[in-house]
Amino acid sequence: MEKIVIASDHAGRELKEDIKDFLKSTGVEFIDLGVDNDDSVDYPDYGIPVAEKVSRGEVPKGILVCGTGIGMSILANKFANVRAALVSDVFTARMAKEHNDANILVIGGRIVGKGLAREMVKEWLEARFEGGRHQRRLDKITEVEKKRG
Ligand code: RB5
């Protein structure tokens, strides 16, 4: 069973809760790192712990939700080994795994409805990285990460 670490800010909380219900219904194990109420918070405070766990390999996959998804994706992609993909359609969610081996899925809670979010999470979880030429391309990104620190 794959474990997922999930978090949101206040703007993404409602969608995060629905994604948790979906994960529960499909038997996918997850760790919720907040936020757990509607008070306004700073999304990095919730995104950083998720990105750290994925970056260190403590948890294989993460899901982050903020208002647009932009802040969380900018943040998560600062971390070594993290490939965070901001998605708002099912095709992109699947390609994020097949071609980009995205290990964090980012969704905008003020952009995407619950049904679409569930479909995107399902596609991303079921998809498999294709490797080959896509691995070569990811290796080039990793080289950039290593050189620039
Ligand atoms: C919060 O108002 C909002 O700025 C945040 O959720 C996110 O959209 C940032 O990118």
PDB file of N, CA and C in Angstrom, residues 47-149:
ATOM      1  N   GLY A  47       3.212  23.435   3.486  1.00  0.00           N
ATOM      2  CA  GLY A  47       3.845  22.757   2.351  1.00  0.00           C
ATOM      3  C   GLY A  47       5.238  22.244   2.669  1.00  0.00           C
ATOM      4  N   ILE A  48       5.984  22.990   3.490  1.00  0.00           N
ATOM      5  CA  ILE A  48       7.372  22.600   3.784  1.00  0.00           C
ATOM      6  C   ILE A  48       7.461  21.199   4.405  1.00  0.00           C
ATOM      7  N   PRO A  49       6.686  20.888   5.422  1.00  0.00           N
ATOM      8  CA  PRO A  49       6.808  19.533   6.013  1.00  0.00           C
ATOM      9  C   PRO A  49       6.513  18.412   5.011  1.00  0.00           C
ATOM     10  N   VAL A  50       5.587  18.661   4.097  1.00  0.00           N
ATOM     11  CA  VAL A  50       5.266  17.655   3.073  1.00  0.00           C
ATOM     12  C   VAL A  50       6.454  17.507   2.113  1.00  0.00           C
ATOM     13  N   ALA A  51       6.953  18.634   1.617  1.00  0.00           N
ATOM     14  CA  ALA A  51       8.071  18.590   0.662  1.00  0.00           C
ATOM     15  C   ALA A  51       9.302  17.968   1.307  1.00  0.00           C
ATOM     16  N   GLU A  52       9.531  18.257   2.583  1.00  0.00           N
ATOM     17  CA  GLU A  52      10.688  17.666   3.282  1.00  0.00           C
ATOM     18  C   GLU A  52      10.576  16.148   3.340  1.00  0.00           C
ATOM     19  N   LYS A  53       9.399  15.656   3.667  1.00  0.00           N
ATOM     20  CA  LYS A  53       9.224  14.191   3.783  1.00  0.00           C
ATOM     21  C   LYS A  53       9.439  13.500   2.445  1.00  0.00           C
ATOM     22  N   VAL A  54       8.948  14.114   1.375  1.00  0.00           N
ATOM     23  CA  VAL A  54       9.128  13.515   0.048  1.00  0.00           C
ATOM     24  C   VAL A  54      10.585  13.664  -0.385  1.00  0.00           C
ATOM     25  N   SER A  55      11.161  14.822  -0.135  1.00  0.00           N
ATOM     26  CA  SER A  55      12.561  15.078  -0.508  1.00  0.00           C
ATOM     27  C   SER A  55      13.507  14.076   0.149  1.00  0.00           C
ATOM     28  N   ARG A  56      13.252  13.758   1.411  1.00  0.00           N
ATOM     29  CA  ARG A  56      14.114  12.822   2.159  1.00  0.00           C
ATOM     30  C   ARG A  56      13.784  11.359   1.879  1.00  0.00           C
ATOM     31  N   GLY A  57      12.725  11.125   1.125  1.00  0.00           N
ATOM     32  CA  GLY A  57      12.333   9.748   0.816  1.00  0.00           C
ATOM     33  C   GLY A  57      11.600   9.077   1.965  1.00  0.00           C
ATOM     34  N   GLU A  58      11.138   9.866   2.935  1.00  0.00           N
ATOM     35  CA  GLU A  58      10.407   9.268   4.067  1.00  0.00           C
ATOM     36  C   GLU A  58       9.014   8.795   3.652  1.00  0.00           C
ATOM     37  N   VAL A  59       8.437   9.511   2.688  1.00  0.00           N
ATOM     38  CA  VAL A  59       7.132   9.158   2.125  1.00  0.00           C
ATOM     39  C   VAL A  59       7.263   9.301   0.603  1.00  0.00           C
ATOM     40  N   PRO A  60       6.745   8.330  -0.160  1.00  0.00           N
ATOM     41  CA  PRO A  60       6.992   8.390  -1.610  1.00  0.00           C
ATOM     42  C   PRO A  60       6.245   9.488  -2.364  1.00  0.00           C
ATOM     43  N   LYS A  61       5.055   9.854  -1.874  1.00  0.00           N
ATOM     44  CA  LYS A  61       4.233  10.801  -2.639  1.00  0.00           C
ATOM     45  C   LYS A  61       3.539  11.805  -1.735  1.00  0.00           C
ATOM     46  N   GLY A  62       3.293  12.996  -2.284  1.00  0.00           N
ATOM     47  CA  GLY A  62       2.576  14.018  -1.522  1.00  0.00           C
ATOM     48  C   GLY A  62       1.490  14.669  -2.353  1.00  0.00           C
ATOM     49  N   ILE A  63       0.523  15.236  -1.654  1.00  0.00           N
ATOM     50  CA  ILE A  63      -0.509  16.052  -2.306  1.00  0.00           C
ATOM     51  C   ILE A  63      -0.592  17.369  -1.540  1.00  0.00           C
ATOM     52  N   LEU A  64      -0.547  18.479  -2.274  1.00  0.00           N
ATOM     53  CA  LEU A  64      -0.635  19.798  -1.663  1.00  0.00           C
ATOM     54  C   LEU A  64      -1.772  20.584  -2.309  1.00  0.00           C
ATOM     55  N   VAL A  65      -2.505  21.298  -1.490  1.00  0.00           N
ATOM     56  CA  VAL A  65      -3.616  22.108  -1.995  1.00  0.00           C
ATOM     57  C   VAL A  65      -3.523  23.500  -1.376  1.00  0.00           C
ATOM     58  N   CYS A  66      -3.553  24.532  -2.234  1.00  0.00           N
ATOM     59  CA  CYS A  66      -3.741  25.902  -1.737  1.00  0.00           C
ATOM     60  C   CYS A  66      -4.807  26.530  -2.633  1.00  0.00           C
ATOM     61  N   GLY A  67      -4.951  27.840  -2.620  1.00  0.00           N
ATOM     62  CA  GLY A  67      -6.037  28.453  -3.389  1.00  0.00           C
ATOM     63  C   GLY A  67      -5.926  28.177  -4.881  1.00  0.00           C
ATOM     64  N   THR A  68      -4.798  28.568  -5.451  1.00  0.00           N
ATOM     65  CA  THR A  68      -4.566  28.334  -6.887  1.00  0.00           C
ATOM     66  C   THR A  68      -3.681  27.122  -7.142  1.00  0.00           C
ATOM     67  N   GLY A  69      -2.944  26.709  -6.137  1.00  0.00           N
ATOM     68  CA  GLY A  69      -1.929  25.662  -6.306  1.00  0.00           C
ATOM     69  C   GLY A  69      -0.565  26.230  -6.672  1.00  0.00           C
ATOM     70  N   ILE A  70      -0.533  27.504  -7.010  1.00  0.00           N
ATOM     71  CA  ILE A  70       0.722  28.096  -7.492  1.00  0.00           C
ATOM     72  C   ILE A  70       1.753  28.198  -6.370  1.00  0.00           C
ATOM     73  N   GLY A  71       1.344  28.766  -5.247  1.00  0.00           N
ATOM     74  CA  GLY A  71       2.291  28.937  -4.143  1.00  0.00           C
ATOM     75  C   GLY A  71       2.881  27.613  -3.694  1.00  0.00           C
ATOM     76  N   MET A  72       2.028  26.629  -3.514  1.00  0.00           N
ATOM     77  CA  MET A  72       2.499  25.304  -3.065  1.00  0.00           C
ATOM     78  C   MET A  72       3.439  24.682  -4.100  1.00  0.00           C
ATOM     79  N   SER A  73       3.165  24.870  -5.388  1.00  0.00           N
ATOM     80  CA  SER A  73       4.046  24.244  -6.380  1.00  0.00           C
ATOM     81  C   SER A  73       5.385  24.962  -6.469  1.00  0.00           C
ATOM     82  N   ILE A  74       5.383  26.289  -6.374  1.00  0.00           N
ATOM     83  CA  ILE A  74       6.661  27.028  -6.365  1.00  0.00           C
ATOM     84  C   ILE A  74       7.497  26.551  -5.178  1.00  0.00           C
ATOM     85  N   LEU A  75       6.855  26.466  -4.036  1.00  0.00           N
ATOM     86  CA  LEU A  75       7.539  26.042  -2.813  1.00  0.00           C
ATOM     87  C   LEU A  75       8.105  24.625  -2.943  1.00  0.00           C
ATOM     88  N   ALA A  76       7.259  23.693  -3.299  1.00  0.00           N
ATOM     89  CA  ALA A  76       7.667  22.278  -3.285  1.00  0.00           C
ATOM     90  C   ALA A  76       8.831  22.021  -4.237  1.00  0.00           C
ATOM     91  N   ASN A  77       8.847  22.737  -5.357  1.00  0.00           N
ATOM     92  CA  ASN A  77       9.913  22.496  -6.340  1.00  0.00           C
ATOM     93  C   ASN A  77      11.261  23.099  -5.938  1.00  0.00           C
ATOM     94  N   LYS A  78      11.328  23.742  -4.794  1.00  0.00           N
ATOM     95  CA  LYS A  78      12.615  24.208  -4.253  1.00  0.00           C
ATOM     96  C   LYS A  78      13.380  23.066  -3.592  1.00  0.00           C
ATOM     97  N   PHE A  79      12.698  21.962  -3.321  1.00  0.00           N
ATOM     98  CA  PHE A  79      13.298  20.867  -2.549  1.00  0.00           C
ATOM     99  C   PHE A  79      13.915  19.819  -3.468  1.00  0.00           C
ATOM    100  N   ALA A  80      15.120  19.379  -3.108  1.00  0.00           N
ATOM    101  CA  ALA A  80      15.810  18.346  -3.879  1.00  0.00           C
ATOM    102  C   ALA A  80      14.939  17.101  -3.984  1.00  0.00           C
ATOM    103  N   ASN A  81      14.977  16.479  -5.128  1.00  0.00           N
ATOM    104  CA  ASN A  81      14.242  15.223  -5.397  1.00  0.00           C
ATOM    105  C   ASN A  81      12.729  15.397  -5.515  1.00  0.00           C
ATOM    106  N   VAL A  82      12.251  16.608  -5.337  1.00  0.00           N
ATOM    107  CA  VAL A  82      10.805  16.827  -5.471  1.00  0.00           C
ATOM    108  C   VAL A  82      10.489  17.244  -6.905  1.00  0.00           C
ATOM    109  N   ARG A  83       9.487  16.577  -7.471  1.00  0.00           N
ATOM    110  CA  ARG A  83       8.944  16.973  -8.762  1.00  0.00           C
ATOM    111  C   ARG A  83       7.453  17.198  -8.542  1.00  0.00           C
ATOM    112  N   ALA A  84       7.117  18.469  -8.312  1.00  0.00           N
ATOM    113  CA  ALA A  84       5.729  18.813  -8.005  1.00  0.00           C
ATOM    114  C   ALA A  84       5.026  19.301  -9.266  1.00  0.00           C
ATOM    115  N   ALA A  85       3.843  18.768  -9.518  1.00  0.00           N
ATOM    116  CA  ALA A  85       3.088  19.146 -10.715  1.00  0.00           C
ATOM    117  C   ALA A  85       1.747  19.752 -10.319  1.00  0.00           C
ATOM    118  N   LEU A  86       1.537  20.984 -10.783  1.00  0.00           N
ATOM    119  CA  LEU A  86       0.246  21.656 -10.574  1.00  0.00           C
ATOM    120  C   LEU A  86      -0.689  21.240 -11.702  1.00  0.00           C
ATOM    121  N   VAL A  87      -1.798  20.611 -11.361  1.00  0.00           N
ATOM    122  CA  VAL A  87      -2.677  20.065 -12.395  1.00  0.00           C
ATOM    123  C   VAL A  87      -4.112  20.556 -12.242  1.00  0.00           C
ATOM    124  N   SER A  88      -4.782  20.681 -13.385  1.00  0.00           N
ATOM    125  CA  SER A  88      -6.205  21.032 -13.344  1.00  0.00           C
ATOM    126  C   SER A  88      -6.992  20.284 -14.420  1.00  0.00           C
ATOM    127  N   ASP A  89      -6.379  19.223 -14.969  1.00  0.00           N
ATOM    128  CA  ASP A  89      -7.121  18.333 -15.867  1.00  0.00           C
ATOM    129  C   ASP A  89      -6.572  16.917 -15.721  1.00  0.00           C
ATOM    130  N   VAL A  90      -7.387  15.952 -16.112  1.00  0.00           N
ATOM    131  CA  VAL A  90      -7.061  14.542 -15.879  1.00  0.00           C
ATOM    132  C   VAL A  90      -5.879  14.082 -16.742  1.00  0.00           C
ATOM    133  N   PHE A  91      -5.822  14.547 -17.979  1.00  0.00           N
ATOM    134  CA  PHE A  91      -4.722  14.156 -18.868  1.00  0.00           C
ATOM    135  C   PHE A  91      -3.379  14.590 -18.278  1.00  0.00           C
ATOM    136  N   THR A  92      -3.314  15.842 -17.834  1.00  0.00           N
ATOM    137  CA  THR A  92      -2.062  16.349 -17.263  1.00  0.00           C
ATOM    138  C   THR A  92      -1.696  15.590 -15.996  1.00  0.00           C
ATOM    139  N   ALA A  93      -2.712  15.244 -15.204  1.00  0.00           N
ATOM    140  CA  ALA A  93      -2.440  14.480 -13.974  1.00  0.00           C
ATOM    141  C   ALA A  93      -1.785  13.144 -14.309  1.00  0.00           C
ATOM    142  N   ARG A  94      -2.271  12.475 -15.357  1.00  0.00           N
ATOM    143  CA  ARG A  94      -1.677  11.186 -15.733  1.00  0.00           C
ATOM    144  C   ARG A  94      -0.275  11.374 -16.298  1.00  0.00           C
ATOM    145  N   MET A  95      -0.119  12.383 -17.168  1.00  0.00           N
ATOM    146  CA  MET A  95       1.203  12.628 -17.767  1.00  0.00           C
ATOM    147  C   MET A  95       2.224  13.057 -16.722  1.00  0.00           C
ATOM    148  N   ALA A  96       1.742  13.733 -15.678  1.00  0.00           N
ATOM    149  CA  ALA A  96       2.651  14.169 -14.610  1.00  0.00           C
ATOM    150  C   ALA A  96       3.401  12.981 -14.039  1.00  0.00           C
ATOM    151  N   LYS A  97       2.750  11.823 -14.006  1.00  0.00           N
ATOM    152  CA  LYS A  97       3.420  10.610 -13.529  1.00  0.00           C
ATOM    153  C   LYS A  97       4.141   9.900 -14.671  1.00  0.00           C
ATOM    154  N   GLU A  98       3.452   9.686 -15.790  1.00  0.00           N
ATOM    155  CA  GLU A  98       4.028   8.876 -16.877  1.00  0.00           C
ATOM    156  C   GLU A  98       5.296   9.501 -17.453  1.00  0.00           C
ATOM    157  N   HIS A  99       5.302  10.806 -17.638  1.00  0.00           N
ATOM    158  CA  HIS A  99       6.453  11.462 -18.266  1.00  0.00           C
ATOM    159  C   HIS A  99       7.359  12.196 -17.290  1.00  0.00           C
ATOM    160  N   ASN A 100       6.776  12.720 -16.212  1.00  0.00           N
ATOM    161  CA  ASN A 100       7.565  13.576 -15.316  1.00  0.00           C
ATOM    162  C   ASN A 100       7.849  12.936 -13.965  1.00  0.00           C
ATOM    163  N   ASP A 101       7.297  11.769 -13.733  1.00  0.00           N
ATOM    164  CA  ASP A 101       7.471  11.071 -12.457  1.00  0.00           C
ATOM    165  C   ASP A 101       7.208  12.006 -11.269  1.00  0.00           C
ATOM    166  N   ALA A 102       6.165  12.810 -11.404  1.00  0.00           N
ATOM    167  CA  ALA A 102       5.843  13.782 -10.347  1.00  0.00           C
ATOM    168  C   ALA A 102       5.552  13.056  -9.036  1.00  0.00           C
ATOM    169  N   ASN A 103       6.252  13.453  -7.984  1.00  0.00           N
ATOM    170  CA  ASN A 103       6.027  12.803  -6.693  1.00  0.00           C
ATOM    171  C   ASN A 103       5.188  13.665  -5.746  1.00  0.00           C
ATOM    172  N   ILE A 104       4.861  14.883  -6.178  1.00  0.00           N
ATOM    173  CA  ILE A 104       3.875  15.680  -5.439  1.00  0.00           C
ATOM    174  C   ILE A 104       2.857  16.214  -6.443  1.00  0.00           C
ATOM    175  N   LEU A 105       1.594  15.987  -6.162  1.00  0.00           N
ATOM    176  CA  LEU A 105       0.515  16.527  -6.979  1.00  0.00           C
ATOM    177  C   LEU A 105      -0.017  17.769  -6.275  1.00  0.00           C
ATOM    178  N   VAL A 106      -0.132  18.859  -7.029  1.00  0.00           N
ATOM    179  CA  VAL A 106      -0.612  20.119  -6.449  1.00  0.00           C
ATOM    180  C   VAL A 106      -1.913  20.516  -7.148  1.00  0.00           C
ATOM    181  N   ILE A 107      -2.879  20.905  -6.342  1.00  0.00           N
ATOM    182  CA  ILE A 107      -4.203  21.247  -6.883  1.00  0.00           C
ATOM    183  C   ILE A 107      -4.668  22.572  -6.270  1.00  0.00           C
ATOM    184  N   GLY A 108      -5.336  23.382  -7.077  1.00  0.00           N
ATOM    185  CA  GLY A 108      -5.896  24.649  -6.605  1.00  0.00           C
ATOM    186  C   GLY A 108      -7.303  24.447  -6.073  1.00  0.00           C
ATOM    187  N   GLY A 109      -7.456  24.630  -4.785  1.00  0.00           N
ATOM    188  CA  GLY A 109      -8.754  24.406  -4.143  1.00  0.00           C
ATOM    189  C   GLY A 109      -9.821  25.403  -4.561  1.00  0.00           C
ATOM    190  N   ARG A 110      -9.378  26.579  -5.072  1.00  0.00           N
ATOM    191  CA  ARG A 110     -10.342  27.583  -5.541  1.00  0.00           C
ATOM    192  C   ARG A 110     -10.545  27.484  -7.051  1.00  0.00           C
ATOM    193  N   ILE A 111      -9.894  26.500  -7.665  1.00  0.00           N
ATOM    194  CA  ILE A 111      -9.933  26.369  -9.129  1.00  0.00           C
ATOM    195  C   ILE A 111     -10.682  25.113  -9.548  1.00  0.00           C
ATOM    196  N   VAL A 112     -10.413  24.039  -8.830  1.00  0.00           N
ATOM    197  CA  VAL A 112     -10.841  22.706  -9.254  1.00  0.00           C
ATOM    198  C   VAL A 112     -11.968  22.196  -8.351  1.00  0.00           C
ATOM    199  N   GLY A 113     -12.985  21.599  -8.951  1.00  0.00           N
ATOM    200  CA  GLY A 113     -14.078  20.997  -8.186  1.00  0.00           C
ATOM    201  C   GLY A 113     -13.681  19.643  -7.615  1.00  0.00           C
ATOM    202  N   LYS A 114     -14.510  19.165  -6.706  1.00  0.00           N
ATOM    203  CA  LYS A 114     -14.168  17.926  -5.994  1.00  0.00           C
ATOM    204  C   LYS A 114     -14.137  16.705  -6.908  1.00  0.00           C
ATOM    205  N   GLY A 115     -15.091  16.613  -7.801  1.00  0.00           N
ATOM    206  CA  GLY A 115     -15.135  15.452  -8.695  1.00  0.00           C
ATOM    207  C   GLY A 115     -13.899  15.379  -9.564  1.00  0.00           C
ATOM    208  N   LEU A 116     -13.523  16.494 -10.144  1.00  0.00           N
ATOM    209  CA  LEU A 116     -12.327  16.535 -10.991  1.00  0.00           C
ATOM    210  C   LEU A 116     -11.077  16.237 -10.170  1.00  0.00           C
ATOM    211  N   ALA A 117     -11.015  16.786  -8.978  1.00  0.00           N
ATOM    212  CA  ALA A 117      -9.842  16.531  -8.125  1.00  0.00           C
ATOM    213  C   ALA A 117      -9.700  15.036  -7.844  1.00  0.00           C
ATOM    214  N   ARG A 118     -10.798  14.375  -7.553  1.00  0.00           N
ATOM    215  CA  ARG A 118     -10.747  12.924  -7.293  1.00  0.00           C
ATOM    216  C   ARG A 118     -10.242  12.172  -8.515  1.00  0.00           C
ATOM    217  N   GLU A 119     -10.757  12.551  -9.681  1.00  0.00           N
ATOM    218  CA  GLU A 119     -10.321  11.889 -10.921  1.00  0.00           C
ATOM    219  C   GLU A 119      -8.823  12.096 -11.156  1.00  0.00           C
ATOM    220  N   MET A 120      -8.364  13.297 -10.897  1.00  0.00           N
ATOM    221  CA  MET A 120      -6.943  13.595 -11.124  1.00  0.00           C
ATOM    222  C   MET A 120      -6.063  12.802 -10.166  1.00  0.00           C
ATOM    223  N   VAL A 121      -6.469  12.745  -8.908  1.00  0.00           N
ATOM    224  CA  VAL A 121      -5.699  11.985  -7.924  1.00  0.00           C
ATOM    225  C   VAL A 121      -5.656  10.506  -8.329  1.00  0.00           C
ATOM    226  N   LYS A 122      -6.803   9.969  -8.749  1.00  0.00           N
ATOM    227  CA  LYS A 122      -6.889   8.560  -9.164  1.00  0.00           C
ATOM    228  C   LYS A 122      -5.949   8.283 -10.338  1.00  0.00           C
ATOM    229  N   GLU A 123      -6.000   9.112 -11.368  1.00  0.00           N
ATOM    230  CA  GLU A 123      -5.147   8.919 -12.554  1.00  0.00           C
ATOM    231  C   GLU A 123      -3.666   8.965 -12.176  1.00  0.00           C
ATOM    232  N   TRP A 124      -3.316   9.942 -11.378  1.00  0.00           N
ATOM    233  CA  TRP A 124      -1.914  10.114 -10.981  1.00  0.00           C
ATOM    234  C   TRP A 124      -1.423   8.918 -10.164  1.00  0.00           C
ATOM    235  N   LEU A 125      -2.291   8.430  -9.266  1.00  0.00           N
ATOM    236  CA  LEU A 125      -1.892   7.280  -8.439  1.00  0.00           C
ATOM    237  C   LEU A 125      -1.781   5.998  -9.256  1.00  0.00           C
ATOM    238  N   GLU A 126      -2.643   5.852 -10.252  1.00  0.00           N
ATOM    239  CA  GLU A 126      -2.641   4.611 -11.038  1.00  0.00           C
ATOM    240  C   GLU A 126      -1.593   4.602 -12.139  1.00  0.00           C
ATOM    241  N   ALA A 127      -1.184   5.780 -12.562  1.00  0.00           N
ATOM    242  CA  ALA A 127      -0.220   5.867 -13.668  1.00  0.00           C
ATOM    243  C   ALA A 127       1.156   5.370 -13.229  1.00  0.00           C
ATOM    244  N   ARG A 128       1.944   4.945 -14.190  1.00  0.00           N
ATOM    245  CA  ARG A 128       3.309   4.487 -13.919  1.00  0.00           C
ATOM    246  C   ARG A 128       4.295   5.283 -14.759  1.00  0.00           C
ATOM    247  N   PHE A 129       5.416   5.630 -14.177  1.00  0.00           N
ATOM    248  CA  PHE A 129       6.454   6.362 -14.898  1.00  0.00           C
ATOM    249  C   PHE A 129       6.988   5.495 -16.034  1.00  0.00           C
ATOM    250  N   GLU A 130       7.110   6.097 -17.218  1.00  0.00           N
ATOM    251  CA  GLU A 130       7.516   5.315 -18.390  1.00  0.00           C
ATOM    252  C   GLU A 130       9.029   5.151 -18.527  1.00  0.00           C
ATOM    253  N   GLY A 131       9.797   5.959 -17.806  1.00  0.00           N
ATOM    254  CA  GLY A 131      11.263   5.824 -17.860  1.00  0.00           C
ATOM    255  C   GLY A 131      11.803   6.149 -19.253  1.00  0.00           C
ATOM    256  N   GLY A 132      12.902   5.461 -19.644  1.00  0.00           N
ATOM    257  CA  GLY A 132      13.483   5.652 -20.971  1.00  0.00           C
ATOM    258  C   GLY A 132      13.881   7.097 -21.226  1.00  0.00           C
ATOM    259  N   ARG A 133      13.390   7.655 -22.322  1.00  0.00           N
ATOM    260  CA  ARG A 133      13.770   9.034 -22.682  1.00  0.00           C
ATOM    261  C   ARG A 133      13.313  10.035 -21.619  1.00  0.00           C
ATOM    262  N   HIS A 134      12.256   9.674 -20.906  1.00  0.00           N
ATOM    263  CA  HIS A 134      11.776  10.589 -19.857  1.00  0.00           C
ATOM    264  C   HIS A 134      12.726  10.596 -18.663  1.00  0.00           C
ATOM    265  N   GLN A 135      13.318   9.437 -18.383  1.00  0.00           N
ATOM    266  CA  GLN A 135      14.318   9.384 -17.307  1.00  0.00           C
ATOM    267  C   GLN A 135      15.534  10.238 -17.689  1.00  0.00           C
ATOM    268  N   ARG A 136      15.938  10.142 -18.953  1.00  0.00           N
ATOM    269  CA  ARG A 136      17.093  10.946 -19.414  1.00  0.00           C
ATOM    270  C   ARG A 136      16.806  12.438 -19.183  1.00  0.00           C
ATOM    271  N   ARG A 137      15.599  12.842 -19.449  1.00  0.00           N
ATOM    272  CA  ARG A 137      15.237  14.262 -19.286  1.00  0.00           C
ATOM    273  C   ARG A 137      15.208  14.655 -17.802  1.00  0.00           C
ATOM    274  N   LEU A 138      14.695  13.759 -16.988  1.00  0.00           N
ATOM    275  CA  LEU A 138      14.699  14.043 -15.543  1.00  0.00           C
ATOM    276  C   LEU A 138      16.116  14.105 -15.001  1.00  0.00           C
ATOM    277  N   ASP A 139      16.996  13.247 -15.546  1.00  0.00           N
ATOM    278  CA  ASP A 139      18.402  13.267 -15.112  1.00  0.00           C
ATOM    279  C   ASP A 139      19.023  14.638 -15.384  1.00  0.00           C
ATOM    280  N   LYS A 140      18.624  15.250 -16.495  1.00  0.00           N
ATOM    281  CA  LYS A 140      19.153  16.589 -16.819  1.00  0.00           C
ATOM    282  C   LYS A 140      18.663  17.629 -15.815  1.00  0.00           C
ATOM    283  N   ILE A 141      17.448  17.462 -15.356  1.00  0.00           N
ATOM    284  CA  ILE A 141      16.924  18.380 -14.328  1.00  0.00           C
ATOM    285  C   ILE A 141      17.672  18.158 -13.012  1.00  0.00           C
ATOM    286  N   THR A 142      17.922  16.886 -12.692  1.00  0.00           N
ATOM    287  CA  THR A 142      18.655  16.570 -11.457  1.00  0.00           C
ATOM    288  C   THR A 142      20.055  17.177 -11.495  1.00  0.00           C
ATOM    289  N   GLU A 143      20.677  17.167 -12.682  1.00  0.00           N
ATOM    290  CA  GLU A 143      22.010  17.777 -12.817  1.00  0.00           C
ATOM    291  C   GLU A 143      21.936  19.282 -12.473  1.00  0.00           C
ATOM    292  N   VAL A 144      20.905  19.932 -12.930  1.00  0.00           N
ATOM    293  CA  VAL A 144      20.727  21.366 -12.631  1.00  0.00           C
ATOM    294  C   VAL A 144      20.598  21.551 -11.121  1.00  0.00           C
ATOM    295  N   GLU A 145      19.795  20.692 -10.519  1.00  0.00           N
ATOM    296  CA  GLU A 145      19.575  20.739  -9.062  1.00  0.00           C
ATOM    297  C   GLU A 145      20.901  20.606  -8.317  1.00  0.00           C
ATOM    298  N   LYS A 146      21.729  19.663  -8.772  1.00  0.00           N
ATOM    299  CA  LYS A 146      23.014  19.399  -8.086  1.00  0.00           C
ATOM    300  C   LYS A 146      23.974  20.566  -8.271  1.00  0.00           C
ATOM    301  N   LYS A 147      24.054  21.110  -9.489  1.00  0.00           N
ATOM    302  CA  LYS A 147      25.003  22.192  -9.778  1.00  0.00           C
ATOM    303  C   LYS A 147      24.650  23.464  -9.046  1.00  0.00           C
ATOM    304  N   ARG A 148      23.362  23.754  -8.974  1.00  0.00           N
ATOM    305  CA  ARG A 148      22.956  25.048  -8.412  1.00  0.00           C
ATOM    306  C   ARG A 148      22.648  24.983  -6.925  1.00  0.00           C
ATOM    307  N   GLY A 149      22.550  23.764  -6.406  1.00  0.00           N
ATOM    308  CA  GLY A 149      22.312  23.624  -4.965  1.00  0.00           C
ATOM    309  C   GLY A 149      20.928  23.984  -4.537  1.00  0.00           C
TER     310      GLY A 149
END
